[in-house]
Tab-separated table of C-alpha atoms in Angstrom:
chain	number	residue	atom	x	y	z
R	108	MET	CA	337.359	14.542	243.280
R	109	SER	CA	336.558	15.338	246.504
R	110	ASP	CA	339.820	14.584	248.981
R	111	LYS	CA	338.605	12.460	251.060
R	112	ASN	CA	338.009	10.044	248.281
R	113	ASP	CA	341.746	10.703	246.975
R	114	ASP	CA	343.800	8.388	248.979
R	115	ARG	CA	346.623	9.184	246.411
R	116	THR	CA	350.089	10.905	248.000
R	117	PRO	CA	350.926	14.503	246.939
R	118	ASP	CA	354.012	12.759	245.192
R	119	ASP	CA	352.266	11.044	243.367
R	120	ASP	CA	352.461	12.145	239.656
R	121	ASP	CA	350.064	11.141	236.838
R	122	GLN	CA	351.603	7.811	235.681
R	123	GLY	CA	349.732	6.539	239.317
R	124	GLN	CA	346.190	7.872	238.305
R	125	ASN	CA	343.213	4.605	237.222
R	126	PRO	CA	342.989	4.623	234.020
R	127	PHE	CA	338.961	4.552	234.106
R	128	GLU	CA	339.480	7.886	236.726
R	129	GLN	CA	340.728	9.302	234.204
R	130	MET	CA	338.086	7.883	231.370
R	131	PHE	CA	335.237	9.179	233.095
R	132	GLY	CA	337.179	12.738	234.626
R	133	MET	CA	337.335	13.061	230.538
R	134	MET	CA	333.404	12.495	230.320
R	135	PHE	CA	332.660	13.892	232.383
R	136	GLY	CA	335.029	17.179	233.328
R	137	SER	CA	337.340	19.334	231.629
R	138	GLY	CA	340.903	17.619	232.115
R	139	GLY	CA	340.504	14.725	232.846
R	140	GLN	CA	340.514	15.076	236.724
R	141	GLY	CA	339.086	11.747	237.870
R	142	PHE	CA	335.728	10.490	238.953
R	143	PRO	CA	332.423	12.685	240.323
R	144	ALA	CA	331.027	12.075	243.481
R	145	ALA	CA	327.614	10.819	242.944
R	146	GLY	CA	324.879	13.579	242.564
R	147	GLY	CA	327.826	16.138	242.910
R	148	GLN	CA	329.540	18.264	240.574
R	149	ALA	CA	331.756	17.356	237.491
R	150	GLY	CA	334.172	19.798	236.114
R	151	GLY	CA	330.874	22.520	237.371
R	152	MET	CA	328.128	20.033	235.881
R	153	PRO	CA	325.898	18.311	238.321
R	154	LEU	CA	326.051	14.539	238.027
R	155	ASP	CA	324.098	11.727	239.214
R	156	PRO	CA	323.250	8.225	238.536
R	157	SER	CA	321.481	8.555	235.437
R	158	MET	CA	323.045	10.843	233.509
R	159	LEU	CA	326.448	7.905	234.062
R	160	GLN	CA	324.838	5.747	232.995
R	161	GLY	CA	322.666	8.297	230.108
R	162	MET	CA	327.208	8.722	229.273
R	163	LEU	CA	328.120	4.476	229.584
R	164	GLY	CA	325.252	4.110	226.131
R	165	GLN	CA	327.013	6.718	224.464
R	166	LEU	CA	330.100	5.672	224.986
R	167	GLN	CA	328.265	2.203	223.330
R	168	GLY	CA	327.080	3.809	220.931
R	169	LEU	CA	330.572	5.632	219.758
R	170	LEU	CA	332.333	2.062	220.535
R	171	SER	CA	329.993	0.071	218.174
R	172	GLY	CA	327.700	1.898	215.785
R	173	GLY	CA	324.420	0.286	216.719
R	174	ASP	CA	324.139	-4.117	216.767
R	175	SER	CA	327.713	-5.736	216.075
R	176	SER	CA	327.378	-7.828	213.272
R	177	ALA	CA	325.511	-5.448	211.137
R	178	ALA	CA	328.335	-2.715	212.406
R	179	ALA	CA	331.423	-5.620	211.928
R	180	GLN	CA	330.092	-5.949	207.990
R	181	LYS	CA	330.199	-2.280	207.860
R	182	VAL	CA	333.591	-2.105	208.840
R	183	ILE	CA	334.306	-3.958	206.428
R	184	ASP	CA	332.405	-2.625	203.318
R	185	GLN	CA	334.634	0.129	204.135
R	186	SER	CA	337.991	-1.018	204.694
R	187	VAL	CA	338.449	-3.351	202.613
R	188	PRO	CA	341.843	-2.643	199.878
R	189	THR	CA	340.269	-1.492	196.079
R	190	PRO	CA	340.455	-1.712	194.027
R	191	ASP	CA	338.199	-5.475	194.889
R	192	PRO	CA	336.292	-6.970	190.914
R	193	THR	CA	333.827	-9.001	191.633
R	194	ILE	CA	335.181	-12.571	190.584
R	195	SER	CA	334.549	-12.558	186.679
R	196	PRO	CA	332.504	-16.712	185.034
R	197	ASP	CA	336.027	-17.202	183.380
R	198	LEU	CA	338.238	-17.012	187.065
R	199	GLU	CA	335.664	-19.349	188.241
R	200	ARG	CA	335.929	-21.440	185.285
R	201	ASN	CA	339.613	-21.475	186.337
R	202	SER	CA	339.234	-22.187	190.167
R	203	THR	CA	337.129	-24.582	189.232
R	204	ASP	CA	339.628	-26.684	186.969
R	205	ALA	CA	342.111	-26.344	189.192
R	206	PHE	CA	340.413	-27.536	192.093
R	207	ARG	CA	339.631	-30.592	189.495
R	208	LEU	CA	343.006	-31.216	188.761
R	209	ALA	CA	343.849	-30.633	192.319
R	210	GLU	CA	341.655	-33.394	193.332
R	211	LEU	CA	343.208	-36.130	190.891
R	212	TRP	CA	346.813	-35.111	191.776
R	213	LEU	CA	346.119	-35.250	195.648
R	214	GLU	CA	344.876	-38.210	195.565
R	215	ARG	CA	347.665	-40.431	194.377
R	216	VAL	CA	349.541	-39.394	197.589
R	217	ILE	CA	347.066	-39.279	200.448
R	218	ASP	CA	343.308	-40.885	200.741
R	219	PRO	CA	340.799	-38.849	199.318
R	220	VAL	CA	337.843	-38.126	202.032
R	221	ALA	CA	334.385	-37.240	200.888
R	222	GLY	CA	332.468	-34.671	201.814
R	223	THR	CA	334.067	-31.771	200.046
R	224	GLY	CA	331.738	-28.469	199.390
R	225	GLU	CA	331.862	-27.078	195.945
R	226	PRO	CA	334.812	-25.063	195.547
R	227	ARG	CA	334.710	-21.197	195.457
R	228	ALA	CA	336.218	-17.673	193.802
R	229	LEU	CA	336.223	-15.504	195.737
R	230	ASN	CA	337.021	-11.600	195.696
R	231	ARG	CA	338.032	-9.714	199.145
R	232	ALA	CA	335.547	-8.393	200.778
R	233	ALA	CA	333.521	-12.054	199.821
R	234	TRP	CA	336.673	-13.488	201.972
R	235	ALA	CA	336.387	-11.373	204.617
R	236	LYS	CA	332.532	-11.413	205.199
R	237	GLY	CA	332.909	-15.558	204.525
R	238	SER	CA	334.778	-15.616	207.211
R	239	LEU	CA	333.692	-12.790	209.930
R	240	ASP	CA	331.851	-15.126	212.139
R	241	GLU	CA	334.523	-17.362	211.993
R	242	TRP	CA	337.036	-15.404	213.344
R	243	ARG	CA	334.436	-14.133	215.691
R	244	ARG	CA	333.949	-17.450	217.593
R	245	LEU	CA	337.582	-17.842	217.262
R	246	ALA	CA	338.498	-15.075	218.831
R	247	ASP	CA	335.481	-15.102	221.929
R	248	PRO	CA	337.741	-16.027	224.695
R	249	ILE	CA	339.705	-12.555	224.278
R	250	ARG	CA	336.302	-10.836	223.733
R	251	LYS	CA	335.281	-12.511	227.315
R	252	ASN	CA	338.109	-11.919	228.558
R	253	MET	CA	338.582	-8.125	227.995
R	254	SER	CA	335.631	-7.630	229.292
R	255	ASP	CA	336.061	-9.822	232.486
R	256	SER	CA	338.781	-7.135	232.780
R	257	MET	CA	337.683	-4.064	232.266
R	258	VAL	CA	334.574	-4.941	234.602
R	259	GLU	CA	336.586	-6.195	237.413
R	260	ASN	CA	339.250	-2.630	236.729
R	261	LEU	CA	335.925	-0.708	237.117
R	262	LYS	CA	334.634	-1.740	239.733
R	263	GLU	CA	337.665	-2.005	241.522
R	264	GLN	CA	338.397	2.167	241.207
R	265	ALA	CA	335.286	3.198	241.340
R	266	PRO	CA	334.566	5.395	244.302
R	267	PRO	CA	332.436	3.998	247.266
R	268	GLU	CA	329.936	6.440	246.935
R	269	MET	CA	328.899	4.453	242.797
R	270	ALA	CA	329.325	1.226	243.469
R	271	GLN	CA	326.035	0.740	243.658
R	272	LEU	CA	326.115	2.013	239.831
R	273	MET	CA	329.118	0.522	238.620
R	274	ALA	CA	327.344	-3.107	240.196
R	275	GLY	CA	324.864	-3.042	237.764
R	276	ALA	CA	327.686	-1.640	234.978
R	277	GLY	CA	328.548	-5.107	233.987
R	278	GLN	CA	325.760	-6.547	231.552
R	279	MET	CA	325.872	-2.283	229.927
R	280	LEU	CA	330.534	-2.668	229.468
R	281	SER	CA	330.154	-6.883	228.633
R	282	SER	CA	327.626	-5.255	225.519
R	283	MET	CA	330.613	-2.332	224.684
R	284	SER	CA	332.495	-4.660	225.067
R	285	GLN	CA	331.894	-7.351	222.463
R	286	SER	CA	330.293	-4.690	219.744
R	287	MET	CA	333.847	-3.063	220.163
R	288	PHE	CA	335.802	-6.244	219.384
R	289	SER	CA	333.632	-6.630	216.803
R	290	VAL	CA	334.521	-3.789	214.919
R	291	GLN	CA	337.935	-4.959	215.547
R	292	ILE	CA	337.576	-8.264	214.001
R	293	GLY	CA	336.165	-6.375	211.374
R	294	GLU	CA	338.904	-3.822	211.135
R	295	ALA	CA	341.490	-6.349	211.384
R	296	VAL	CA	339.641	-9.475	208.526
R	297	ALA	CA	339.334	-6.505	206.197
R	298	SER	CA	343.365	-5.735	206.432
R	299	LEU	CA	343.881	-9.342	206.102
R	300	SER	CA	341.603	-9.800	203.259
R	301	GLY	CA	343.569	-7.883	200.152
R	302	ALA	CA	347.011	-10.418	201.061
R	303	VAL	CA	345.324	-13.231	201.606
R	304	LEU	CA	345.071	-15.930	199.100
R	305	SER	CA	342.847	-19.126	200.233
R	306	GLY	CA	340.042	-20.417	202.601
R	307	THR	CA	342.610	-22.480	205.082
R	308	GLU	CA	345.698	-20.428	204.707
R	309	PHE	CA	346.206	-19.563	208.880
R	310	GLY	CA	345.755	-23.247	208.761
R	311	LEU	CA	342.154	-23.090	209.986
R	312	PRO	CA	339.128	-24.368	207.601
R	313	LEU	CA	337.416	-20.956	207.873
R	314	PHE	CA	334.698	-21.947	205.267
R	315	GLY	CA	333.896	-25.540	206.582
R	316	THR	CA	334.572	-28.149	204.227
R	317	THR	CA	334.401	-25.093	201.046
R	318	PRO	CA	337.385	-24.791	199.603
R	319	VAL	CA	338.245	-21.310	198.791
R	320	LEU	CA	340.808	-19.649	196.378
R	321	VAL	CA	341.189	-15.878	196.233
R	322	GLU	CA	341.310	-14.981	193.180
R	323	ALA	CA	341.049	-10.827	193.460
R	324	ASN	CA	344.699	-11.495	194.905
R	325	LEU	CA	345.996	-14.302	193.228
R	326	PRO	CA	347.195	-12.665	190.303
R	327	GLY	CA	349.358	-9.836	192.228
R	328	ALA	CA	350.823	-12.645	194.375
R	329	ALA	CA	351.572	-14.731	191.303
R	330	ALA	CA	353.952	-11.841	189.972
R	331	GLU	CA	355.715	-10.809	193.633
R	332	MET	CA	356.388	-14.135	193.454
R	333	ASP	CA	357.485	-14.416	190.279
R	334	VAL	CA	356.025	-17.618	189.153
R	335	ASP	CA	353.410	-18.310	186.513
R	336	ALA	CA	349.370	-17.254	188.042
R	337	THR	CA	347.447	-20.679	186.297
R	338	GLN	CA	350.581	-22.802	188.396
R	339	LEU	CA	350.686	-20.769	191.381
R	340	ARG	CA	345.921	-21.712	191.325
R	341	ILE	CA	346.680	-25.385	190.856
R	342	TRP	CA	349.181	-25.535	193.673
R	343	LEU	CA	346.411	-23.567	196.224
R	344	ALA	CA	344.009	-26.103	195.293
R	345	THR	CA	345.670	-28.828	195.791
R	346	ARG	CA	347.253	-26.748	199.531
R	347	GLU	CA	343.333	-26.224	200.344
R	348	LEU	CA	341.913	-29.744	199.561
R	349	ALA	CA	344.897	-31.373	201.456
R	350	HIS	CA	344.359	-28.782	204.261
R	351	LEU	CA	340.237	-30.065	204.119
R	352	TRP	CA	341.309	-33.449	203.485
R	353	LEU	CA	343.154	-33.908	206.796
R	354	PHE	CA	340.417	-32.433	209.049
R	355	ALA	CA	338.172	-34.437	207.091
R	356	LYS	CA	339.731	-37.289	208.493
R	357	TYR	CA	340.551	-36.312	211.658
R	358	PRO	CA	338.089	-34.285	213.344
R	359	TRP	CA	340.075	-34.157	216.693
R	360	LEU	CA	342.515	-31.727	214.891
R	361	ARG	CA	340.821	-28.781	214.688
R	362	GLY	CA	339.487	-28.716	218.239
R	363	HIS	CA	342.535	-29.409	219.459
R	364	VAL	CA	343.653	-26.214	217.174
R	365	GLU	CA	340.870	-24.105	218.900
R	366	THR	CA	341.573	-25.527	222.494
R	367	ALA	CA	345.267	-24.585	222.033
R	368	LEU	CA	344.410	-21.188	221.042
R	369	ALA	CA	341.389	-20.411	223.367
R	370	LYS	CA	344.199	-21.385	225.908
R	371	TYR	CA	346.452	-18.808	224.479
R	372	ALA	CA	343.595	-16.701	224.410
R	373	SER	CA	342.355	-16.164	228.074
R	374	GLY	CA	345.820	-15.048	228.952
R	375	VAL	CA	345.589	-11.648	226.923
R	376	GLU	CA	344.637	-8.339	228.936
R	377	VAL	CA	343.524	-5.166	228.132
R	378	ASP	CA	346.697	-2.869	227.760
R	379	LEU	CA	345.221	-0.145	230.445
R	380	SER	CA	347.539	1.592	230.074
R	381	ARG	CA	346.233	2.745	226.753
R	382	VAL	CA	343.127	3.931	228.237
R	383	GLN	CA	344.881	6.099	230.446
R	384	ASP	CA	347.204	7.814	228.009
R	385	LEU	CA	344.417	8.507	225.397
R	386	SER	CA	341.708	9.831	228.568
R	387	THR	CA	344.691	11.930	229.749
R	388	GLY	CA	343.709	15.555	228.471
R	389	THR	CA	341.294	14.433	226.095
R	390	ASP	CA	338.563	16.947	225.593
R	391	PRO	CA	334.758	15.165	225.389
R	392	ALA	CA	334.956	16.595	221.600
R	393	GLU	CA	337.770	14.420	220.778
R	394	MET	CA	335.551	10.872	221.687
R	395	GLN	CA	334.977	9.972	218.379
R	396	ARG	CA	338.746	9.548	217.864
R	397	MET	CA	339.931	8.298	221.811
R	398	ALA	CA	336.991	5.667	221.228
R	399	GLU	CA	338.276	4.672	217.521
R	400	GLU	CA	342.516	4.497	218.669
R	401	LEU	CA	340.734	2.298	221.357
R	402	ARG	CA	339.549	-0.086	219.464
R	403	SER	CA	343.411	-0.811	218.022
R	404	GLY	CA	345.957	-1.441	220.869
R	405	MET	CA	343.976	-2.191	223.236
R	406	LEU	CA	345.587	-6.087	224.104
R	407	ALA	CA	348.761	-6.418	226.060
R	408	PRO	CA	351.688	-9.212	224.481
R	409	ALA	CA	351.875	-12.371	225.433
R	410	THR	CA	353.766	-11.526	229.386
R	411	THR	CA	353.526	-14.425	231.377
R	412	ASP	CA	355.497	-17.769	231.515
R	413	GLU	CA	352.126	-19.689	230.964
R	414	GLN	CA	351.053	-17.216	227.929
R	415	LYS	CA	354.065	-17.808	226.017
R	416	GLU	CA	353.657	-21.284	226.901
R	417	ALA	CA	350.332	-21.528	225.424
R	418	LEU	CA	351.334	-19.665	222.513
R	419	THR	CA	353.951	-21.540	221.138
R	420	THR	CA	351.487	-24.765	221.434
R	421	LEU	CA	349.570	-22.541	218.875
R	422	GLU	CA	352.642	-21.841	216.578
R	423	ASN	CA	353.765	-25.233	216.636
R	424	LEU	CA	350.383	-27.353	216.112
R	425	LEU	CA	350.358	-24.486	213.337
R	426	SER	CA	353.549	-25.246	211.846
R	427	VAL	CA	353.365	-29.180	211.721
R	428	ILE	CA	349.346	-28.420	209.564
R	429	ALA	CA	351.567	-25.863	207.772
R	430	GLY	CA	354.919	-28.556	207.422
R	431	TRP	CA	352.393	-31.796	206.137
R	432	SER	CA	350.738	-29.537	203.686
R	433	ASP	CA	354.337	-28.998	201.545
R	434	ILE	CA	355.547	-31.940	201.407
R	435	VAL	CA	351.878	-33.550	200.302
R	436	VAL	CA	351.225	-30.946	197.687
R	437	HIS	CA	354.866	-31.059	196.746
R	438	ARG	CA	354.932	-34.477	195.579
R	439	ALA	CA	351.482	-33.654	194.581
R	440	CYS	CA	352.251	-30.869	192.248
R	441	GLU	CA	355.483	-32.830	190.520
R	442	ALA	CA	354.253	-32.131	187.708
R	443	LEU	CA	354.237	-28.009	188.010
R	444	GLU	CA	357.310	-26.197	186.062
R	445	ASP	CA	357.410	-23.944	189.279
R	446	ARG	CA	356.731	-25.938	192.041
R	447	ASP	CA	360.519	-25.454	193.580
R	448	ALA	CA	359.634	-21.977	192.984
R	449	ILE	CA	356.209	-21.437	194.091
R	450	ARG	CA	357.020	-23.324	197.492
R	451	GLU	CA	360.050	-21.828	198.416
R	452	ALA	CA	357.951	-18.378	197.797
R	453	LEU	CA	355.381	-18.914	200.143
R	454	ARG	CA	357.887	-20.734	202.603
R	455	GLY	CA	358.524	-16.902	202.853
R	456	ARG	CA	355.104	-15.348	202.859
R	457	HIS	CA	354.851	-18.051	206.513
R	458	ALA	CA	357.743	-17.342	208.059
R	459	SER	CA	357.201	-12.952	207.780
R	460	GLU	CA	354.921	-11.331	208.804
R	461	SER	CA	353.042	-8.514	206.686
R	462	GLU	CA	351.903	-5.040	207.565
R	463	ALA	CA	347.949	-6.602	207.777
R	464	GLU	CA	349.205	-9.459	209.998
R	465	ALA	CA	350.946	-7.247	212.487
R	466	ALA	CA	346.878	-5.304	212.504
R	467	PHE	CA	345.644	-8.291	213.106
R	468	ALA	CA	346.864	-8.993	215.412
R	469	SER	CA	347.656	-5.791	217.085
R	470	HIS	CA	343.523	-5.866	216.805
R	471	ILE	CA	343.362	-8.946	217.304
R	472	GLY	CA	345.883	-10.002	220.156
R	473	PHE	CA	347.089	-13.508	218.512
R	474	SER	CA	348.622	-13.907	215.497
R	475	LEU	CA	348.298	-16.844	213.336
R	476	ARG	CA	352.428	-17.511	212.480
R	477	PRO	CA	353.398	-21.389	211.542
R	478	ARG	CA	357.058	-20.057	212.243
R	479	ARG	CA	358.028	-23.264	212.339
R	480	LEU	CA	356.592	-24.742	209.072
R	481	ARG	CA	360.515	-25.614	207.438
R	482	ASP	CA	361.682	-27.489	210.577
R	483	ALA	CA	357.794	-29.518	210.562
R	484	ALA	CA	358.041	-29.727	206.729
R	485	ALA	CA	362.317	-31.930	207.635
R	486	LEU	CA	360.123	-34.019	210.773
R	487	PHE	CA	358.020	-35.120	207.767
R	488	THR	CA	360.684	-35.574	205.217
R	489	PHE	CA	362.441	-38.311	207.207
R	490	LEU	CA	359.856	-40.266	208.709
R	491	GLU	CA	358.568	-40.193	205.255
R	492	GLN	CA	362.119	-41.307	204.162
R	493	LYS	CA	362.208	-43.680	206.498
R	494	SER	CA	358.929	-45.649	206.951
R	495	GLY	CA	356.416	-44.390	203.858
R	496	PRO	CA	353.393	-41.927	203.228
R	497	GLU	CA	352.106	-43.919	206.456
R	498	ALA	CA	354.399	-43.287	208.842
R	499	ARG	CA	353.609	-39.416	207.804
R	500	ASP	CA	350.341	-39.118	208.104
R	501	ALA	CA	350.642	-41.377	211.185
R	502	VAL	CA	351.582	-38.605	212.858
R	503	PHE	CA	348.035	-37.385	213.041
R	504	ASP	CA	346.524	-40.779	214.854
R	505	HIS	CA	346.362	-39.264	218.823
R	506	PRO	CA	347.038	-35.713	220.487
R	507	ASP	CA	350.844	-37.353	221.669
R	508	THR	CA	352.130	-38.435	218.324
R	509	LEU	CA	351.557	-34.515	217.171
R	510	PRO	CA	355.434	-33.523	216.801
R	511	THR	CA	356.014	-30.782	220.461
R	512	THR	CA	359.500	-27.935	220.506
R	513	GLN	CA	362.064	-31.144	221.368
R	514	ASP	CA	360.743	-33.193	217.727
R	515	LEU	CA	360.868	-29.831	215.837
R	516	ASP	CA	364.264	-29.552	216.862
R	517	ASP	CA	365.621	-32.966	216.915
R	518	PRO	CA	363.044	-34.445	213.741
R	519	LEU	CA	365.498	-37.381	213.825
R	520	GLY	CA	364.771	-38.467	216.830
R	521	TYR	CA	360.427	-37.732	216.994
R	522	ASP	CA	360.411	-42.007	216.867
R	523	GLU	CA	363.118	-42.498	219.732
R	524	ARG	CA	361.489	-40.491	221.935
R	525	ARG	CA	357.828	-41.815	221.516
R	526	GLN	CA	358.854	-45.259	222.094
R	527	GLU	CA	360.596	-44.205	225.347
R	528	THR	CA	357.022	-42.562	226.240
R	529	TRP	CA	355.082	-45.597	224.938
R	530	ALA	CA	357.836	-48.531	226.449
R	531	ALA	CA	357.163	-45.870	229.874
R	532	ASP	CA	353.491	-46.294	229.107
R	533	SER	CA	353.703	-49.828	229.381
R	534	SER	CA	355.459	-50.456	232.275
R	535	LEU	CA	353.207	-47.834	234.484
R	536	ASP	CA	350.112	-49.926	233.726
R	537	GLU	CA	352.118	-53.743	233.893
R	538	ALA	CA	352.897	-51.666	237.354
R	539	LEU	CA	349.669	-50.672	238.003
R	540	GLU	CA	347.686	-54.439	236.978
R	541	ARG	CA	350.040	-56.200	239.038
R	542	ILE	CA	349.644	-54.011	242.403
R	543	LEU	CA	345.524	-54.689	241.374
R	544	ARG	CA	346.353	-58.199	240.607
R	545	GLU	CA	347.932	-58.930	243.967
R	546	ALA	CA	345.516	-56.779	245.942
R	547	ASP	CA	342.436	-59.289	244.512
R	548	SER	CA	344.733	-62.055	245.178
R	549	GLY	CA	345.019	-60.609	248.772
R	550	ASP	CA	341.316	-60.353	248.821
R	551	SER	CA	340.683	-63.941	247.316
R	552	SER	CA	343.777	-65.464	249.958
R	553	ARG	CA	342.230	-63.931	253.208
R	554	THR	CA	338.589	-64.594	252.064
R	555	ASP	CA	339.413	-68.646	251.817
R	556	GLU	CA	342.116	-68.208	254.656
R	557	PRO	CA	339.785	-70.105	258.421
R	558	HIS	CA	339.689	-67.944	261.148
R	559	GLY	CA	342.356	-68.653	263.707
R	560	ASP	CA	339.723	-70.250	265.938
R	561	ASP	CA	337.911	-72.398	263.280
R	562	GLU	CA	340.991	-74.564	262.942
R	563	GLY	CA	340.543	-75.732	266.328
R	564	ARG	CA	336.647	-75.983	266.214
R	565	SER	CA	336.682	-78.027	263.406
R	566	ASP	CA	337.910	-81.211	265.159
R	567	GLU	CA	334.313	-80.502	267.244
R	568	ARG	CA	332.091	-80.223	263.651
R	569	GLY	CA	331.076	-83.632	261.963
R	570	ASP	CA	332.660	-84.302	258.083
R	571	ASP	CA	330.336	-82.784	256.678
R	572	GLY	CA	331.196	-79.043	259.206
R	573	LEU	CA	327.723	-78.854	260.429
R	574	GLY	CA	329.024	-79.551	263.288
R	575	ASP	CA	326.850	-82.038	266.641
R	576	SER	CA	323.204	-80.359	266.365
R	577	SER	CA	322.010	-82.202	269.117
R	578	PRO	CA	321.272	-80.182	272.485
R	579	ARG	CA	323.496	-79.396	274.588
């Protein structure tokens, strides 16, 4: 950039250099020396707007690899942990039998809900590809926020002579971010596929109403937990059905989870320092490596109070769902000899973040860990013991009855706090009703009350109130 366009002082170091300037400098000149002037030179190479547009298109191709959906599917094919065997007919039968038994057991504990699809037994690639579209939809608020952030920063950092060109770059950058994010999701979901055990493991019905078991991971998980694989399969099938029945019985719950996720996602920002770090001193021949590194760890962690509050709300909600199913499934599977060992092992999985989940969070910007599962389970145990299964399930009757952080901290005070809230609401309703009633009464009395001089004139009128009709 020429001196007249460079407003930095001689004391400014590389840390103050804007990241988009360095990225474009890397693309168009040597050593990452900044934006070129329109129609001028960049590292000895002439540049015009059409060349910049072509370079942006090249970067888009490097980041996306073409069609975003196809690119994500290709990444899954390349990244799913191997070996990933095809599910045999015997495994499919085992899975189906587990779901049939789970349905019988679960009906003794909660009311069944119609509309559940035929169960499926999947390998890793089938789970990743089958859940991909749902992951993309859930993460779309983050993608949009990332796109808007990139466009805004690019427009702010571009020199004045390139303002017209940058004004039209928004659509291209939006397409680039969508393609790049689809690939990120593909990589993230592929990493999860090596450990996931069911379709609703993360508290969301990723396969709609279809119950799913990832049979490819089940033997390894059973060996790691030191439990019988058949018993683990039955437990997981019961948990899968419990989740699906819960979401079917309370349709608003899914939207509530997604709203909490969207609220958190709306605050996730692009970590522009990574763009700066990657672009500094990077040779243009290494743009493929830069594109790959940009696809991971580009999203900044939660920093603002609003973000942290939204993240807490999301984690609490997922913990409540997981805690409810923990209690329900444990009761339904009382015939399983290993049920306590399975329960404790799965609680441990929920409490800790695996490498695959950490990779997922770095790619997508959020984690779906129910970190307070034990606290939520303690709350549901208390409600069930105190007032029966109806009180346990009534937590999901309305968003206002969902447990808060305070309820998870102090389960014994849940009922008392709800009674106080309802009493306060009732008092407000009664006060409002009284005010409106008094207002209506006042209006009525003013309407019926005679005007000051009407009373004096009444004597001049006849008994019929019409007065003397004779001419004066």
